[in-house]
Amino acid sequence: MLIETKGLSKYYQHKDGLVEAIKYIDLSFDQGDFITITGPSGSGKTTLLLLLAGLIRPTSGSINFQGHELNSSSDNKLAGIRSQHIGFVMQNFSLIPYLSVLYNVLLPLSLHKHADSSRNDYAVRLLDKVGLKDRMNHLPKELSAGQQQRVAIARALVNKPKLILADEPTGNLDPALSIEILEVLKQINVENKITIVMVTHSPVASGYGNLKINLVQGRIVNKVCSVVTDEFLS
Amino acid sequence: MKIYKLVLIELWHRKSQLITSLLAITLGIGVIVGIRSVAVVSEKAVAVNLDNLGANILVLPQGTSIDNYYSADIDAPTFPEDYVERIRTSTLAGVDNISPKLTRRIKIQNQSVVLTGILPSSEIISKPIWQTSGLSGLELKATCDTSASNKSHGYEDERLQRKPIESLQQNDCIVGANIAKTLNLKQGDKVNILGSSFNVFNVLSETGTVDDDRIFAHLHTIQKLTGIENQISVIEIMGCCNAISEGLLGKLRNILPDTKITTINQIVSTQIKTNQLMNKISIIFLIIILFVGGISIGNSIWANVNERKKELGTLRMIGFTKLKIYQMLLLKAAILGILGGFLGYIIGTLSGVLLGPQLAGLNIEPIPIYLLWSVLISLCISLLGSLIPAYLAGKIEPYKIMQEA
Ligand SMILES: Nc1ncnc2c1ncn2[C@@H]1O[C@H](COP(=O)(O)OP(=O)(O)OP(=O)(O)O)[C@@H](O)[C@H]1O
Ligand SMILES: [Mg+2]
């Protein structure tokens, strides 16, 4: 068991009243799962990702990440868990604009002790894997949207994470580029046994998951386990 | 990649921001260093020069100051040489060794020289001449108690004590150490001054005073050559201190109505006041810098934080702690502070060294210890100014940025 939530709820305090973003969610993901989360806008998808990342704290319920009780962990501990075990891929790519592609990929490692040159090699290998080795000295703005998202994926992989959290990673990409990115994620998931939790609006993207969760108003209304087949993709 | 590298790349990426945030603190430190460098040198210079005078009363043209006298500009005011006779023929008691001088700044082979006309046997001049050239001379003493009248102002350097010089021919000259060096003159050489040939009677040893940049020659020769006949710039008088306290200055003023008569003590105390004023100004500047520099760096860090909200959110997302964010911003502030202090020191010292000789007639030397102070003060100011922005930056919640996406 990689992650397990029990009775997970998140209410936002708003001046117009309480917003119940996530309500009593019980989930458990194993190492190597590819989970897709769909649902209408405002249904709590991002909130769920934030909870899993330890970026916000639940109103009630618990999240267990590899034996760490996130709810009772300090901010520093949570930051440590993110830097050690979690990679992030966001809709807006969230790259650092003044850092070269290579430095963006290396960024998460600046938090790790014992930096050595092998990490540099590893980052270059990852860039090679996403097809951007020849662009490693470029700035993000010099790349296309799809290329930027591939840099973000390389960055998410550099700390050899157990879990990748992706919030609409293809939201800003056209269909062809989306497929490219999804294929990269699938490859990572299959080859490296990295668990991926991906929020998406696109049915094609959600088809990549072997566990598909549909959220409505903060509740899971549908949960489908499936095995992705080549027929499904075509 | 280390944190400091991230900070440096970010700084470099926003060069114009870097320059504007440095401007206030660099200029502020520069002004303080400039003022202080001039003040330190002028304090020393005045004290040394005054001690070197050997006299304790100065008769100067109306409306001039000791600085005018030392700068010896071409149009510096003069007064008639007859005044010397007036003092001599008066029955004033306690007046000793009256020495008239005419000083004019001239150029010899493009070298700026203070040409000083003196009257031999009345002139008191640095001891080294008398020692090294065998010029005979008696030790000069005011007629009464010498211990008070020859009071030193902290520069009891033996080289600076004065001895009378007995004789100087109409076409002889005595050359200061610096001038001798730059014009390559030695005893017995000939030198052309204002179209007239002079024998170098003697070269003075280095004294560290304005004398080093002077050429001394017979007063009457200089008067003729400069076309200022029967005029002088100053009369240096050795007065008995008892007589001074009994009103010698007032009596002199009666004989010489259109002159300015001061004692060295008065000059020293005016100089001390000027220096105190300078010190006050630099303290006021320091306080202004504390505020303006601190606020300006703090403000630019805050603007920077706002501009980078998304980026700082991303950093928090991938695992940067609040502490790391503080470290990054304070490291940036520290780099700005150190850079500002360093540049400020360079600018202040350079402007002192370059402008000092023109504006104050002083040769300003860099004061290395001020580099340390500049950097330290600037560093503290920018760190203090950045504490609040850094604290607020730590409050940026990473999820806000993600939800805005
Ligand atoms: N910081 C907040 N304060 C108050 N309410 C919030 C806050 N963040 C989110 N909400 C509310 O919580 C609910 C869930 O938001 P969330 O961002 O998780 O939705 P989402 O499913 O990701 O939507 P979308 O598909 O548009 O990204 C929404 O109604 C939203 O308005
Ligand atoms: Mg969302």
XYZ file of N, CA and C and ligand atoms in Angstrom, chain A residues 40-47 49 91 167-168 199 201, chain B residues 402-403 405, ligand 2:
52
model
N -16.544 17.157 -12.799
C -16.815 18.529 -13.230
C -15.937 19.533 -12.486
N -15.896 20.729 -13.052
C -15.114 21.784 -12.424
C -15.645 22.078 -11.028
N -14.755 22.195 -10.080
C -15.158 22.497 -8.705
C -15.535 21.260 -7.920
N -15.294 20.086 -8.487
C -15.699 18.862 -7.796
C -14.683 18.414 -6.745
N -13.531 19.104 -6.706
C -12.564 18.797 -5.636
C -11.349 18.014 -6.098
N -11.127 17.939 -7.396
C -10.018 17.131 -7.923
C -8.662 17.671 -7.456
N -8.453 18.984 -7.669
C -7.174 19.578 -7.262
C -7.000 19.480 -5.755
N -8.100 19.713 -5.038
C -8.036 19.633 -3.582
C -7.556 18.255 -3.128
N -5.642 16.189 -4.811
C -4.201 16.088 -5.096
C -3.385 16.815 -4.035
N -0.577 21.651 -15.003
C -1.116 22.125 -16.270
C -0.261 23.255 -16.859
N -1.720 17.370 -12.344
C -3.001 18.091 -12.394
C -3.222 18.615 -13.810
N -4.079 17.956 -14.543
C -4.377 18.282 -15.936
C -3.111 18.536 -16.748
N -5.136 14.082 -12.622
C -6.434 14.732 -12.767
C -6.591 15.134 -14.224
N -9.598 16.241 -17.552
C -10.955 16.411 -18.074
C -11.187 15.546 -19.306
N -1.215 26.753 -7.297
C -1.665 25.613 -8.096
C -3.129 25.745 -8.457
N -3.930 26.263 -7.547
C -5.350 26.373 -7.845
C -5.643 27.493 -8.833
N -3.827 28.061 -11.301
C -3.398 27.597 -12.618
C -4.605 27.268 -13.488
Mg -8.349 21.833 -10.475
